[in-house]
Short mmCIF file of C-alpha atoms and ligand atoms in Angstrom, two decimals:
data_model
loop_
_atom_site.label_atom_id
_atom_site.label_comp_id
_atom_site.label_asym_id
_atom_site.label_seq_id
_atom_site.Cartn_x
_atom_site.Cartn_y
_atom_site.Cartn_z
CA MET A 1 25.15 -18.47 -4.98
CA GLN A 2 28.28 -20.41 -4.96
CA THR A 3 30.34 -18.41 -2.60
CA GLU A 4 27.63 -18.29 0.07
CA LYS A 5 27.43 -21.99 -0.22
CA GLU A 6 31.08 -22.30 0.23
CA ASP A 7 31.00 -20.28 3.37
CA GLU A 8 28.19 -22.27 4.70
CA ASP A 9 30.10 -25.53 4.37
CA ASP A 10 33.07 -24.21 5.97
CA ALA A 11 31.44 -22.67 8.97
CA SER A 12 30.64 -24.81 11.93
CA PRO A 13 26.95 -24.55 12.97
CA GLU A 14 26.04 -21.91 15.59
CA GLU A 15 23.75 -22.64 18.48
CA TYR A 16 20.79 -20.23 18.88
CA VAL A 17 17.96 -20.13 21.49
CA ALA A 18 14.34 -19.90 20.36
CA LEU A 19 12.68 -16.71 21.67
CA SER A 20 9.35 -18.15 21.23
CA SER A 21 7.61 -21.27 19.83
CA PHE A 22 7.06 -21.48 16.09
CA THR A 23 4.97 -23.99 14.08
CA GLY A 24 6.36 -24.58 10.67
CA SER A 25 4.20 -24.77 7.70
CA GLY A 26 5.09 -27.16 4.88
CA SER A 27 7.58 -29.95 5.15
CA ASP A 28 10.79 -27.89 5.02
CA GLN A 29 10.03 -25.67 7.94
CA LEU A 30 11.05 -26.69 11.37
CA SER A 31 8.79 -26.39 14.35
CA PHE A 32 10.28 -25.52 17.66
CA HIS A 33 9.42 -24.48 21.30
CA SER A 34 10.40 -21.37 23.17
CA GLY A 35 13.72 -21.99 24.79
CA ASP A 36 14.79 -24.88 22.35
CA ARG A 37 18.41 -24.73 21.20
CA LEU A 38 18.74 -25.07 17.55
CA LEU A 39 22.10 -25.35 15.40
CA VAL A 40 22.06 -22.90 12.60
CA HIS A 41 23.86 -24.46 9.56
CA ALA A 42 23.41 -21.67 7.05
CA LYS A 43 21.85 -18.25 6.75
CA PRO A 44 20.67 -18.22 3.12
CA SER A 45 18.55 -15.13 3.62
CA SER A 46 18.17 -12.59 6.33
CA GLU A 47 14.68 -13.88 7.25
CA TRP A 48 15.08 -17.61 6.90
CA TRP A 49 17.90 -19.83 8.14
CA TRP A 50 18.61 -23.47 7.77
CA ALA A 51 18.80 -25.08 11.05
CA GLU A 52 18.65 -28.38 13.01
CA LEU A 53 16.65 -29.43 16.09
CA HIS A 54 16.58 -33.11 17.48
CA GLU A 55 18.34 -34.27 14.14
CA VAL A 56 15.62 -32.81 11.98
CA ILE A 57 16.60 -30.12 9.71
CA GLY A 58 14.66 -27.33 8.11
CA TYR A 59 13.99 -23.67 7.58
CA VAL A 60 13.44 -21.40 10.62
CA PRO A 61 12.43 -17.74 10.83
CA ALA A 62 15.61 -15.87 11.88
CA ARG A 63 13.67 -13.38 14.09
CA TYR A 64 12.65 -16.06 16.40
CA LEU A 65 16.27 -16.88 17.29
CA ARG A 66 18.67 -15.38 19.50
CA GLN A 67 22.35 -16.22 20.31
CA GLU A 68 22.93 -16.64 23.92
CA ALA A 69 25.16 -14.22 25.70
CA ALA A 70 28.34 -15.86 26.80
CA GLU A 71 27.31 -16.38 30.22
CA GLU A 72 23.71 -15.89 31.62
CA ASP A 73 23.59 -13.46 34.47
CA ASP A 74 20.64 -14.44 36.49
CA ASP A 75 20.20 -11.32 38.63
CA ASP A 76 21.13 -8.87 36.27
CA ASP A 77 19.62 -9.72 32.94
CA GLU A 78 18.21 -6.39 32.11
CA GLU A 79 21.32 -4.75 30.77
CA GLU A 80 21.48 -0.87 30.89
CA GLY A 81 20.01 0.52 27.72
CA GLU A 82 18.33 -2.64 26.69
CA GLU A 83 14.97 -2.03 25.18
CA ASP A 84 11.84 -3.07 26.69
CA PRO A 85 9.97 -5.61 24.40
CA TRP A 86 6.73 -4.03 25.62
CA GLN A 87 7.93 -0.54 24.91
CA ASP A 88 5.81 0.51 27.95
CA GLU A 89 7.54 3.80 28.35
CA GLU A 90 6.54 5.02 24.85
CA TYR A 91 3.21 3.27 25.15
CA PHE A 92 1.97 4.51 28.47
CA GLY A 93 3.66 7.81 27.60
CA SER A 94 1.24 8.28 24.65
CA TYR A 95 -1.65 7.43 26.78
CA GLY A 96 -0.63 10.13 29.32
CA THR A 97 -1.35 12.78 26.97
CA LEU A 98 -4.84 13.80 25.73
CA ARG A 99 -4.37 13.16 21.93
CA LEU A 100 -5.51 9.47 22.07
CA HIS A 101 -8.11 9.90 24.70
CA LEU A 102 -9.67 12.73 22.67
CA GLU A 103 -9.73 10.46 19.69
CA MET A 104 -11.35 7.48 21.61
CA LEU A 105 -13.89 9.78 23.37
CA SER A 106 -14.87 11.51 20.11
CA ASP A 107 -15.64 8.03 18.62
CA LYS A 108 -19.36 7.89 19.31
CA SER A 109 -19.89 4.38 18.20
CA ARG A 110 -17.22 3.06 20.33
CA THR A 111 -18.06 5.00 23.50
CA GLU A 112 -21.90 4.62 23.09
CA ALA A 113 -21.43 0.79 22.72
CA TYR A 114 -20.02 0.65 26.23
CA ARG A 115 -22.52 3.18 27.41
CA GLN A 116 -25.40 0.97 25.96
CA VAL A 117 -23.96 -2.21 27.50
CA ILE A 118 -24.07 -0.69 30.95
CA LEU A 119 -27.37 1.01 30.50
CA SER A 120 -29.07 -2.12 29.18
CA ASN A 121 -27.60 -4.21 32.22
CA SER A 122 -28.09 -1.53 34.88
CA ALA A 123 -30.41 -3.81 37.03
CA SER A 124 -27.93 -6.63 36.91
CA LEU A 125 -25.06 -4.46 37.83
CA ARG A 126 -26.50 -3.59 41.10
CA ASN A 127 -24.20 -4.35 44.01
CA LYS A 128 -21.79 -5.93 41.64
CA VAL A 129 -17.93 -5.53 41.70
CA VAL A 130 -16.49 -4.09 38.42
CA MET A 131 -12.98 -3.84 37.07
CA ASP A 132 -12.50 -1.24 34.17
CA LEU A 133 -9.03 -2.29 32.87
CA GLY A 134 -7.23 0.50 31.10
CA CYS A 135 -9.83 3.07 32.15
CA GLY A 136 -8.05 6.12 30.52
CA THR A 137 -10.16 9.16 31.51
CA GLY A 138 -12.56 6.90 33.41
CA ILE A 139 -15.41 7.23 31.03
CA ILE A 140 -16.64 3.53 31.39
CA SER A 141 -16.25 3.80 35.24
CA LEU A 142 -18.22 6.93 35.29
CA PHE A 143 -21.02 5.38 33.18
CA CYS A 144 -21.25 2.50 35.60
CA ALA A 145 -21.49 4.71 38.53
CA GLN A 146 -24.07 7.05 36.71
CA LEU A 147 -26.23 4.48 35.07
CA ALA A 148 -26.17 1.52 37.59
CA GLN A 149 -25.42 1.05 41.17
CA PRO A 150 -22.36 -1.30 41.34
CA SER A 151 -20.93 -1.76 44.82
CA VAL A 152 -17.49 -0.62 43.60
CA VAL A 153 -15.73 0.03 40.21
CA TYR A 154 -11.94 -0.54 40.30
CA ALA A 155 -10.69 1.82 37.51
CA VAL A 156 -7.24 0.60 36.72
CA GLU A 157 -4.92 2.94 34.48
CA ALA A 158 -1.16 2.63 34.18
CA SER A 159 -0.50 5.94 32.47
CA SER A 160 -0.19 9.24 34.24
CA MET A 161 -3.62 10.11 32.98
CA SER A 162 -4.94 8.36 36.07
CA GLU A 163 -4.11 11.37 38.17
CA TYR A 164 -6.77 13.25 36.15
CA THR A 165 -9.09 10.50 36.22
CA ARG A 166 -9.12 10.70 39.94
CA GLN A 167 -10.05 14.37 39.58
CA LEU A 168 -12.66 13.50 37.01
CA VAL A 169 -14.29 11.06 39.20
CA LYS A 170 -14.48 13.51 42.13
CA GLN A 171 -15.64 16.32 39.88
CA ASN A 172 -18.54 14.23 38.86
CA GLY A 173 -19.41 13.07 42.25
CA CYS A 174 -18.60 9.42 41.77
CA GLU A 175 -15.72 8.93 44.17
CA GLU A 176 -17.85 6.82 46.53
CA LEU A 177 -18.32 4.19 43.77
CA VAL A 178 -15.18 4.50 41.66
CA THR A 179 -11.76 3.69 43.03
CA VAL A 180 -8.93 4.89 40.57
CA LEU A 181 -5.88 2.64 40.74
CA GLN A 182 -2.74 3.81 39.13
CA GLY A 183 -0.46 1.12 37.80
CA ARG A 184 -0.19 -1.84 35.47
CA ALA A 185 -3.15 -4.29 35.81
CA GLU A 186 -0.54 -7.05 36.00
CA GLU A 187 0.81 -5.66 39.34
CA LEU A 188 -2.68 -4.93 40.61
CA GLU A 189 -3.68 -5.89 44.27
CA LEU A 190 -7.34 -6.03 45.06
CA PRO A 191 -9.25 -6.75 48.26
CA GLU A 192 -11.67 -9.05 46.30
CA GLN A 193 -12.49 -10.89 43.15
CA VAL A 194 -14.66 -8.93 40.63
CA ASP A 195 -17.90 -9.87 38.93
CA ILE A 196 -17.34 -8.02 35.75
CA LEU A 197 -14.26 -7.21 33.86
CA VAL A 198 -14.87 -4.61 31.23
CA SER A 199 -12.04 -3.18 28.99
CA GLU A 200 -11.71 -1.42 25.81
CA TRP A 201 -8.55 -3.20 24.58
CA MET A 202 -8.99 -3.49 20.91
CA GLY A 203 -6.26 -2.26 18.62
CA ASN A 204 -5.80 -2.04 14.94
CA CYS A 205 -6.64 -5.36 13.23
CA LEU A 206 -8.05 -6.12 16.55
CA LEU A 207 -4.83 -7.36 18.41
CA PHE A 208 -2.22 -4.84 17.58
CA GLU A 209 -0.77 -3.51 20.99
CA PHE A 210 -1.68 -6.78 22.58
CA MET A 211 -3.47 -5.09 25.40
CA VAL A 212 -5.54 -8.17 25.41
CA GLU A 213 -2.93 -10.07 27.20
CA SER A 214 -3.30 -7.78 30.20
CA VAL A 215 -6.86 -8.46 30.06
CA LEU A 216 -6.56 -12.23 29.97
CA LEU A 217 -4.00 -12.19 33.02
CA ALA A 218 -6.54 -9.88 34.87
CA ARG A 219 -9.35 -12.33 34.07
CA ASP A 220 -7.34 -15.36 35.36
CA ARG A 221 -6.38 -13.68 38.53
CA TRP A 222 -9.36 -11.42 39.58
CA LEU A 223 -12.60 -12.57 37.71
CA ARG A 224 -14.58 -14.61 40.07
CA GLU A 225 -15.90 -17.91 38.80
CA GLY A 226 -19.05 -17.28 36.59
CA GLY A 227 -17.92 -13.60 36.37
CA VAL A 228 -18.51 -11.76 33.08
CA MET A 229 -16.15 -10.52 30.51
CA TRP A 230 -17.10 -7.31 28.36
CA PRO A 231 -16.51 -7.66 25.41
CA SER A 232 -17.44 -11.31 25.74
CA SER A 233 -15.99 -12.28 22.27
CA ALA A 234 -14.32 -10.75 19.31
CA ALA A 235 -14.06 -11.48 15.54
CA LEU A 236 -11.73 -10.37 12.84
CA THR A 237 -13.36 -10.01 9.43
CA LEU A 238 -11.78 -9.98 6.00
CA VAL A 239 -12.97 -8.91 2.65
CA PRO A 240 -11.42 -8.90 -0.80
CA CYS A 241 -11.69 -5.40 -2.20
CA GLN A 242 -10.94 -2.81 -4.63
CA ALA A 243 -8.80 0.33 -3.64
CA HIS A 244 -8.59 2.39 -6.81
CA GLY A 245 -7.96 5.67 -5.12
CA TYR A 246 -5.09 4.36 -2.96
CA TYR A 247 -3.57 2.40 -5.90
CA ALA A 248 -3.66 5.47 -8.28
CA GLU A 249 -2.19 7.62 -5.46
CA LYS A 250 0.76 5.55 -4.51
CA MET A 251 1.42 3.16 -7.75
CA ALA A 252 -0.34 4.44 -10.91
CA PHE A 253 0.97 7.82 -10.18
CA TRP A 254 4.44 6.79 -11.40
CA GLU A 255 3.23 5.92 -14.78
CA ARG A 256 3.07 9.32 -16.39
CA PRO A 257 3.69 12.26 -13.87
CA TYR A 258 4.10 15.44 -15.96
CA GLY A 259 4.37 13.49 -19.22
CA LEU A 260 7.35 11.51 -18.14
CA ASP A 261 7.78 7.74 -17.47
CA PHE A 262 8.69 7.20 -13.85
CA THR A 263 7.83 3.49 -13.78
CA PRO A 264 11.34 2.32 -12.65
CA LEU A 265 10.20 3.72 -9.26
CA GLN A 266 7.30 1.43 -9.11
CA PRO A 267 9.16 -1.43 -7.45
CA LEU A 268 10.16 0.99 -4.69
CA ALA A 269 6.61 2.28 -4.45
CA GLN A 270 5.47 -1.28 -3.95
CA GLN A 271 8.08 -1.81 -1.22
CA GLU A 272 7.32 1.30 0.48
CA PHE A 273 3.58 1.63 0.35
CA PHE A 274 2.24 -1.98 -0.01
CA THR A 275 4.34 -4.29 2.17
CA LYS A 276 2.91 -2.70 5.43
CA PRO A 277 -0.81 -2.59 6.00
CA LYS A 278 -2.58 0.71 5.56
CA PHE A 279 -4.28 1.50 8.96
CA SER A 280 -7.01 3.98 8.99
CA HIS A 281 -8.40 3.16 5.67
CA LEU A 282 -12.17 3.65 5.03
CA ILE A 283 -13.49 1.17 2.55
CA GLU A 284 -16.67 1.91 0.71
CA PRO A 285 -19.20 -0.97 0.95
CA ASP A 286 -19.24 -0.73 -2.79
CA ASP A 287 -15.56 -1.60 -3.07
CA CYS A 288 -16.07 -5.10 -1.43
CA LEU A 289 -15.92 -7.69 -4.14
CA ALA A 290 -17.56 -10.45 -1.87
CA ALA A 291 -19.37 -10.93 1.13
CA PRO A 292 -17.12 -10.55 4.17
CA CYS A 293 -15.89 -13.60 6.04
CA ASN A 294 -15.02 -13.93 9.73
CA VAL A 295 -11.59 -15.32 9.85
CA ILE A 296 -10.91 -15.48 13.56
CA CYS A 297 -13.19 -15.56 16.46
CA LEU A 298 -11.94 -15.22 19.85
CA ASP A 299 -14.01 -16.16 23.06
CA MET A 300 -12.87 -14.02 25.88
CA TYR A 301 -13.64 -16.76 28.53
CA THR A 302 -11.47 -19.40 26.91
CA LEU A 303 -8.87 -17.60 25.10
CA GLN A 304 -5.35 -18.17 26.59
CA VAL A 305 -2.18 -15.88 26.60
CA LYS A 306 -0.29 -18.65 24.79
CA ASP A 307 -2.96 -18.80 22.01
CA LEU A 308 -1.90 -15.22 21.15
CA GLU A 309 1.45 -16.30 19.69
CA GLU A 310 0.01 -17.65 16.56
CA ILE A 311 -3.61 -17.27 15.41
CA LYS A 312 -4.81 -19.10 12.25
CA GLY A 313 -7.85 -18.46 10.19
CA GLN A 314 -9.27 -19.46 6.78
CA PHE A 315 -11.24 -17.72 4.25
CA HIS A 316 -13.50 -18.60 1.34
CA PHE A 317 -15.06 -15.77 -0.75
CA CYS A 318 -17.28 -15.99 -3.73
CA VAL A 319 -16.71 -13.05 -5.92
CA GLU A 320 -20.00 -11.26 -6.22
CA LYS A 321 -18.98 -8.67 -8.82
CA SER A 322 -16.35 -8.26 -11.35
CA GLY A 323 -13.71 -5.88 -10.52
CA VAL A 324 -10.05 -5.22 -9.62
CA PHE A 325 -8.82 -7.03 -6.58
CA HIS A 326 -6.44 -4.73 -4.94
CA GLY A 327 -6.15 -6.14 -1.55
CA PHE A 328 -7.89 -7.40 1.62
CA THR A 329 -9.52 -5.20 4.06
CA ALA A 330 -9.73 -6.30 7.73
CA TRP A 331 -11.88 -5.05 10.77
CA PHE A 332 -13.21 -6.42 13.82
CA THR A 333 -16.55 -6.76 15.71
CA VAL A 334 -16.84 -7.34 19.42
CA HIS A 335 -19.89 -8.72 21.30
CA PHE A 336 -21.14 -7.98 24.87
CA GLU A 337 -23.34 -10.64 26.36
CA SER A 338 -26.21 -9.52 28.35
CA LEU A 339 -26.54 -10.11 32.09
CA GLU A 340 -30.28 -9.83 31.98
CA THR A 341 -32.09 -12.88 31.00
CA GLY A 342 -33.30 -12.39 27.52
CA GLY A 343 -31.59 -9.09 27.16
CA ALA A 344 -30.18 -8.06 23.78
CA ALA A 345 -26.45 -8.31 23.37
CA VAL A 346 -24.75 -5.32 22.37
CA GLU A 347 -22.35 -5.26 19.31
CA LEU A 348 -19.47 -2.83 18.29
CA ASN A 349 -18.95 -3.27 14.68
CA THR A 350 -16.04 -1.41 13.02
CA GLY A 351 -16.83 -2.57 9.46
CA PRO A 352 -17.74 -0.64 6.37
CA ASN A 353 -21.42 -1.22 6.83
CA SER A 354 -21.42 0.48 10.22
CA GLU A 355 -20.68 4.04 11.38
CA PRO A 356 -16.98 4.73 10.90
CA THR A 357 -15.03 4.39 14.13
CA HIS A 358 -11.60 5.72 15.10
CA TRP A 359 -10.05 2.31 14.18
CA LYS A 360 -11.53 2.69 10.68
CA GLN A 361 -10.36 -0.42 8.63
CA THR A 362 -7.07 -1.99 7.75
CA LEU A 363 -6.15 -2.42 4.11
CA PHE A 364 -3.55 -5.09 3.12
CA MET A 365 -2.57 -4.35 -0.54
CA LEU A 366 -1.69 -7.07 -3.05
CA ASP A 367 1.67 -6.72 -4.75
CA ARG A 368 -0.13 -6.27 -8.00
CA PRO A 369 -3.83 -5.90 -8.61
CA VAL A 370 -5.66 -8.87 -10.14
CA SER A 371 -8.80 -8.67 -12.27
CA VAL A 372 -11.58 -10.91 -10.76
CA TYR A 373 -14.91 -11.86 -12.10
CA ALA A 374 -18.36 -12.57 -10.45
CA GLY A 375 -18.27 -16.32 -9.82
CA ASP A 376 -14.56 -16.65 -9.10
CA SER A 377 -13.62 -17.74 -5.63
CA ILE A 378 -10.86 -16.81 -3.37
CA HIS A 379 -9.93 -19.08 -0.58
CA GLY A 380 -6.93 -19.19 1.66
CA THR A 381 -5.50 -18.83 5.08
CA ILE A 382 -4.48 -15.93 7.35
CA VAL A 383 -1.95 -16.19 10.19
CA LEU A 384 -1.42 -13.74 12.82
CA ARG A 385 1.99 -14.14 14.34
CA ARG A 386 2.90 -12.27 17.33
CA ASN A 387 6.48 -10.80 17.19
CA PRO A 388 8.76 -12.89 19.50
CA VAL A 389 10.68 -9.81 20.56
CA TRP A 390 8.39 -6.82 20.30
CA ARG A 391 5.43 -8.04 22.04
CA ARG A 392 2.91 -5.36 21.05
CA HIS A 393 3.59 -6.23 17.34
CA MET A 394 2.57 -8.98 14.95
CA THR A 395 3.06 -10.18 11.43
CA VAL A 396 0.03 -10.93 9.23
CA THR A 397 0.57 -13.68 6.60
CA MET A 398 -2.02 -14.61 4.04
CA HIS A 399 -1.83 -17.30 1.31
CA TRP A 400 -4.61 -17.52 -1.15
CA ASN A 401 -5.72 -19.03 -4.47
CA ILE A 402 -8.11 -17.58 -6.99
CA ASN A 403 -10.17 -20.02 -8.93
CA SER A 404 -11.62 -18.43 -11.98
CA SER A 405 -14.41 -20.08 -13.88
CA THR A 406 -14.66 -17.57 -16.70
CA GLU A 407 -11.43 -16.06 -17.69
CA ASP A 408 -9.85 -19.20 -19.29
CA THR A 409 -9.20 -19.16 -23.07
CA ASP A 410 -7.82 -22.64 -23.40
CA ASN A 411 -10.70 -24.14 -21.58
CA CYS A 412 -8.91 -25.42 -18.45
CA GLN A 413 -9.18 -24.32 -14.89
CA ALA A 414 -7.14 -21.43 -14.23
CA ASN A 415 -5.43 -21.27 -10.90
CA PHE A 416 -3.59 -18.56 -9.23
CA ASP A 417 -0.85 -19.74 -7.18
CA SER A 418 -0.68 -19.03 -3.68
CA LEU A 419 0.66 -15.69 -2.65
CA THR A 420 2.69 -15.11 0.40
CA ILE A 421 2.82 -11.70 1.99
CA PHE A 422 4.60 -10.99 5.09
CA ILE A 423 3.22 -7.86 6.18
CA LYS A 424 4.79 -5.95 8.83
CA LEU A 425 2.84 -4.23 11.67
CA GLY A 426 4.42 -1.48 13.26
CA GLN A 427 7.84 0.16 12.92
CA ARG A 428 9.75 -2.17 15.25
CA LEU A 429 9.32 -5.26 13.35
CA SER A 430 10.36 -3.67 10.15
CA GLN A 431 13.72 -2.78 11.71
CA CYS A 432 14.20 -6.51 12.69
CA GLY A 433 13.62 -7.81 9.33
CA GLY A 434 15.13 -7.00 6.05
CA ASP A 435 13.21 -5.22 3.22
CA ARG A 436 13.56 -8.38 1.18
CA PHE A 437 10.75 -10.94 1.63
CA SER A 438 11.34 -14.48 1.25
CA ALA A 439 9.38 -17.68 1.94
CA SER A 440 10.81 -21.16 1.86
CA GLY A 441 8.74 -23.76 0.46
CA GLY A 442 5.39 -22.46 -0.28
CA ASP A 443 2.99 -23.44 -2.96
CA LEU A 444 4.63 -22.28 -6.00
CA GLN A 445 6.45 -25.60 -6.59
CA LYS A 446 3.45 -27.91 -5.68
CA ASN A 447 2.72 -29.26 -8.98
CA SER A 448 6.37 -28.99 -10.63
CA LYS A 449 9.34 -30.65 -9.47
CA ILE A 450 11.61 -28.09 -8.33
CA LEU A 451 13.87 -27.55 -5.35
CA SER A 452 12.16 -27.70 -2.05
CA SER A 453 13.80 -24.58 -0.91
CA VAL A 454 12.52 -22.17 -3.35
CA GLU A 455 12.81 -18.59 -2.32
CA PHE A 456 11.11 -15.98 -3.91
CA ARG A 457 10.41 -12.39 -3.85
CA VAL A 458 6.84 -11.83 -2.85
CA SER A 459 6.23 -8.95 -5.22
CA GLU A 460 7.23 -11.18 -8.11
CA VAL A 461 5.18 -14.23 -7.09
CA SER A 462 1.91 -12.23 -6.68
CA ALA A 463 1.01 -12.32 -10.20
CA ALA A 464 2.15 -15.88 -10.78
CA ARG A 465 -0.47 -17.99 -12.36
CA ARG A 466 -0.01 -21.45 -13.40
CA ARG A 467 -1.69 -23.27 -16.08
CA PRO A 468 -1.96 -26.97 -16.08
CA GLY A 469 0.77 -28.33 -18.42
CA LYS A 470 2.88 -25.31 -17.97
CA LYS A 471 5.52 -26.02 -15.58
CA CYS A 472 7.79 -23.42 -14.11
CA ASP A 473 11.25 -24.23 -13.31
CA CYS A 474 11.58 -22.06 -10.15
CA ARG A 475 15.02 -21.99 -8.60
CA ARG A 476 16.19 -20.24 -5.54
CA ASN A 477 15.48 -16.54 -5.76
CA ALA A 478 13.57 -16.88 -8.83
CA THR A 479 11.29 -14.35 -10.20
CA VAL A 480 8.09 -15.46 -11.59
CA LYS A 481 6.86 -13.30 -14.42
CA ARG A 482 4.00 -13.25 -16.96
CA GLY A 483 5.16 -12.85 -20.39
CA SER A 484 3.26 -12.73 -23.69
CA SER A 485 3.74 -16.66 -23.94
CA GLY A 486 2.66 -17.39 -20.31
CA TRP A 487 4.50 -17.61 -17.05
CA THR A 488 8.13 -17.81 -16.76
CA CYS A 489 10.77 -18.10 -14.02
CA SER A 490 14.03 -16.41 -13.99
CA PRO A 491 16.49 -15.93 -11.42
CA ILE A 492 16.50 -12.55 -9.49
CA ALA A 493 19.19 -10.34 -10.76
N1 GJV B 501 -2.67 -1.75 32.86
C1 GJV B 501 -3.22 -0.60 33.10
N2 GJV B 501 -3.51 0.18 31.97
C2 GJV B 501 -3.51 -0.28 30.85
C3 GJV B 501 -2.70 -1.48 30.56
C4 GJV B 501 -2.45 -2.24 31.62
N3 GJV B 501 -1.75 -3.41 31.40
N4 GJV B 501 -2.69 -1.54 29.24
C5 GJV B 501 -3.24 -0.46 28.62
N5 GJV B 501 -3.73 0.33 29.64
N6 GJV B 501 -7.99 -0.08 22.94
N7 GJV B 501 -5.83 -0.28 22.29
C6 GJV B 501 -4.21 1.68 29.47
C7 GJV B 501 -3.49 2.67 28.63
O1 GJV B 501 -2.79 3.49 29.29
C8 GJV B 501 -4.75 3.47 27.99
O2 GJV B 501 -5.22 4.54 28.86
C9 GJV B 501 -5.80 2.44 27.90
O3 GJV B 501 -5.56 1.39 28.67
C10 GJV B 501 -5.90 1.99 26.42
C11 GJV B 501 -7.26 1.88 25.95
C12 GJV B 501 -7.27 1.97 24.46
N8 GJV B 501 -6.46 1.17 23.80
C13 GJV B 501 -6.80 0.15 23.09
#
């Protein structure tokens, strides 16, 4: 856009401060550290800016940057009305009512897994000091007191539920063993180190809510050397899947409602329903198109808070049955190691082959469904990027390629170009970003000579398929479309 360009040239660069560290992918993205001062030369889209750091220039994600206030005020940096990046009032407020506790306690697989861990380790728990972080109504602490003989259980709970937890402990005759401590684990003071740190911290897509940070901080401060973490490790699993029902309900619906053609609403439907993950999705094992793949594994002993900023994983799926690839489904599994020599480890698996839990699974819809065939392979990467401002939120980005061995008419390897989806978790984030998705660089232009700063709408790129010999001339803000004669690019109107 010419006018924008002129504006950019005229304006002098503005200084911004990085809210948190960012590792660029591709040669045209800049990497920077939290606190770095960057010079922003241009803002070609709401999400990606053109900036400079140490005389290197490249694209940076706008939401990582903040313009510094005129004068930094050391002793009064929390302005009145400024929002808490942890949203604690809202967060602990919701745990102060029964709704979520009822949901968690009614989840048999979840609650029984913790009960089983305690039961099967009861001998080893004798005389041990236990911390139950985020105890809620105190169920895990009560299991400890009932099924084992620990010396003490510190039941830590920040929400107002803790007042009732105290009553429940008393009501069940456990006040000798269970000490309820009201407050945030981060501000906790204890008379001693603990032998076991148990917590049920897992959120949607494993990390959402980022309660795990509180657990890691408590571990570093209060777990004695050689102490045990429950859960001891966690994994995030992904599978390519069909989602005919959801697709029909949200997208195919517009094809012919009441005999009318409502397809002009489909791009809107795509934006509204498919650019955010669908939580609480229950996938049938039959809808999995390949064997699931663990994409991220976290060791609760070595994981560091700073590692949470950006977690990367890879996947490689061999399509086992032909079908429609509608999206990826994610879930997690946690493992509890045994304290007893030779004792069986306990696992809590929230996947489609286990009893459904209150987390269910998380569905990430593609912009457009793609037919895949047995023998195809899907490989790519996933990145979980913690929101630099809203600390309980994250963005999930996936890139992938589909290699098809069958569906090729002119006998050359068909390759799907990488897709990029910036999926927004949570309400907050969607307020920070625009509705328009963009990505700089990317793989689209890998084999064709085009501008290095291609920007594209993700929805348009999703169906892009490159055939060797057919080059697409992608310009900034180009749309890539499949036509009767192959794949073409045209500027976005
Ligand atoms: N300190 C104390 N209690 C906490 C903290 C913290 N830092 N963070 C969360 N809680 N698996 N995603 C409490 C919260 O109030 C709630 O009762 C419980 O831990 C969450 C447990 C389930 N959430 C989850």
